[in-house]
Structures are given as structure tokens and as C-alpha cells.
Amino acid sequence: TLRDVFRRKGLEEAANDMRRRVQVAMALDLIAAPYAKVLGNHFNPEDFLSASEQLMANSNFVLVLHAGAIWWYHCFLRDHLVARHITRISARSQPDETVVIHLETGPWSRRLLLSPAKAPDAGSGVSLRQMLATGVFQVDREIATVLDDEAFQELCQRDLYPISEELSTDDAAKAAAHIGLHEPAPLVVEDSEGTLKRLEALPPWLKSPLQWHGRWFCRYFGNLSLAMGITSVLVWLPPDFFPSFSFGAS
């Protein structure tokens, strides 16, 4: 029987909040900014001959591209942040020194067999400890419940290599998180170019952002999208829209 080692709240609430902020930013780009152009007399509906020139000059096409870009990147960010955000770890040690763990990240569950020795065909395999240290997976015990500290420390500090993996998906949870076709990468992999070793060797102040909580990325990108949308509107408002202030002597 597997025993619970680690539990914490999922990232779906933060991801959905980012989604709503991005949707507001898109509405600002596609609805409010064009309306601001009309208020500022930047568009002449009677001059049909130069409509295409006005379209480019007034950046309507760029605003459409911008709205599409922030939506695409929000989807990319959401899928990968949820896929790295560990919500549950259960484990069982076996007599042959291997460890069976059940690892949950959002709607995905993995059953892994970990071994102190690499798989015969793994070459320069990657241990779970390396994945945790370099941000492939994100754990934050300060806002989580660690139910078995000894087992948790073993997973974080000992090199145990995945030698087999079974991945299952909760389709209902995936739909609730608005995740599309994204599927996480397999964990029985090689690091032939030594990328993770180089990341591990970085100074602590450079390596710490790799373990930032996913909710901060969701919050920052959601707020950044809103700021860009508001800026798109403010740029096209007429100059007399804002009150003027005079600081001269009366």
C-alpha cells in the first residue's frame, strides 16, 4: 500500500484567474481600443479608399495579433505550470531498494518505479531529485502538508531514477482547468547535453526562480496582460479626454 508523503492545493484557481484577466485584456484590445480611436477621430468611415492604409496606420491589425499572442501564451503557460505543479506524492519502498511512487500534477497522475541505478538503456538518465531541483517539477513545503518528512527528504535529496512510468489523465479535471491537447513529457529520459546539470550548478540566487510557485507566474502574466490592454486604450484616447491641470501663477 502506498503511503501519502506530500499534499497541497492545485493551481487551477490561479490559472482560471489568469484566464479571466487575459480575456479582459483581449476585450480592451479588440473592443475598447477601436472605440477609443473613433473618439479620437483617428478613423474616417467616409474615406473607403484609404481604409486599408488606416487599418495598418492605426494598428488594428497589430492589436488583433497582440490579443491572439497573449491568449496563446496564456494557454502555453497554464498547461506547463499545471503540469509541473505537484499536488500529491504517495510512496512505497520495496525490498530491492526501488521505490514506487504515485505523483499527481493537476489532471495527470503518474505511477513511477524509481531505482538508485539508472535503467540499462537510459544513458545519462535524470533523477527525480534533479527534476525537483531544476524546476521540472515544483514543490513548496511551506504551503503544503508534508505527511512523511523522511520519505519526502529522500525523494528530494537522493538520486532515484525513473525506470518505468504509467501516465493516466482525469479528463473531467482537465476540462475543468480548460487544458486542451497538452500532454506532459515522459520522465524516463536522458540528459545527454547536460542541461539539467548546468542548471543545478547555477548559484542559488539564479536557480531560485526555477522553483517559484506557479501562482506567481499566473498572477504576473494576468496583470501584465491587463496593463497592456489598458495601455492600448489610453494611447488612442483623444488628448482632451483627460482633464488638464495648470500649475502656473494665477
Coordinates of N, CA, C and O in Angstrom, one line a residue, residues 34 36-55 57-58 60:
P34 N -10.4 50.1 -30.3 CA -11.0 50.7 -31.6 C -12.0 51.8 -31.3 O -12.1 52.7 -32.0
A36 N -11.9 53.8 -28.7 CA -11.1 54.9 -28.4 C -10.6 55.7 -29.6 O -10.5 56.9 -29.7
K37 N -10.3 54.9 -30.7 CA -9.8 55.5 -31.9 C -10.9 56.3 -32.6 O -10.7 57.4 -33.1
V38 N -12.2 55.8 -32.5 CA -13.3 56.6 -33.0 C -13.5 57.9 -32.2 O -13.7 59.0 -32.8
L39 N -13.3 57.8 -30.9 CA -13.4 59.0 -30.1 C -12.3 60.0 -30.4 O -12.6 61.2 -30.4
G40 N -11.2 59.5 -30.8 CA -10.1 60.4 -31.1 C -10.0 60.8 -32.5 O -9.0 61.4 -33.0
N41 N -11.1 60.4 -33.3 CA -11.1 60.8 -34.7 C -9.9 60.3 -35.5 O -9.4 60.9 -36.4
H42 N -9.5 59.1 -35.2 CA -8.4 58.5 -35.9 C -8.9 57.7 -37.1 O -8.1 57.3 -37.9
F43 N -10.2 57.5 -37.2 CA -10.7 56.7 -38.3 C -11.8 57.5 -39.0 O -12.7 58.0 -38.4
N44 N -11.7 57.5 -40.3 CA -12.7 58.2 -41.1 C -13.6 57.2 -41.9 O -13.1 56.7 -42.9
P45 N -14.8 56.9 -41.5 CA -15.6 55.9 -42.2 C -16.0 56.3 -43.6 O -16.5 55.5 -44.3
E46 N -15.9 57.6 -43.9 CA -16.4 58.0 -45.3 C -15.3 57.9 -46.3 O -15.5 57.9 -47.5
D47 N -14.1 57.7 -45.9 CA -12.9 57.6 -46.8 C -12.6 56.1 -47.0 O -11.7 55.5 -46.4
F48 N -13.4 55.4 -47.9 CA -13.2 54.0 -48.1 C -11.9 53.7 -48.9 O -11.4 52.6 -48.8
L49 N -11.4 54.6 -49.6 CA -10.2 54.3 -50.5 C -9.0 54.1 -49.6 O -8.1 53.3 -50.0
S50 N -8.9 54.7 -48.5 CA -7.7 54.6 -47.7 C -8.0 53.7 -46.4 O -7.2 53.8 -45.5
A51 N -9.0 52.9 -46.5 CA -9.4 52.1 -45.3 C -8.3 51.1 -44.9 O -7.9 51.0 -43.8
S52 N -7.7 50.5 -46.0 CA -6.6 49.5 -45.6 C -5.4 50.2 -45.1 O -4.7 49.7 -44.1
E53 N -5.1 51.5 -45.6 CA -4.0 52.2 -45.0 C -4.3 52.6 -43.6 O -3.4 52.6 -42.7
Q54 N -5.5 53.0 -43.3 CA -5.9 53.4 -42.0 C -5.8 52.2 -41.0 O -5.4 52.3 -39.9
L55 N -6.2 51.0 -41.6 CA -6.1 49.8 -40.7 C -4.7 49.6 -40.2 O -4.5 49.3 -39.0
A57 N -2.1 51.8 -40.3 CA -1.6 53.0 -39.6 C -2.2 53.1 -38.1 O -1.5 53.5 -37.2
N58 N -3.4 52.7 -37.9 CA -4.0 52.8 -36.6 C -3.8 51.5 -35.8 O -4.4 51.3 -34.7
N60 N -4.8 48.5 -35.9 CA -5.9 47.5 -35.6 C -5.4 46.1 -35.8 O -5.7 45.2 -35.0

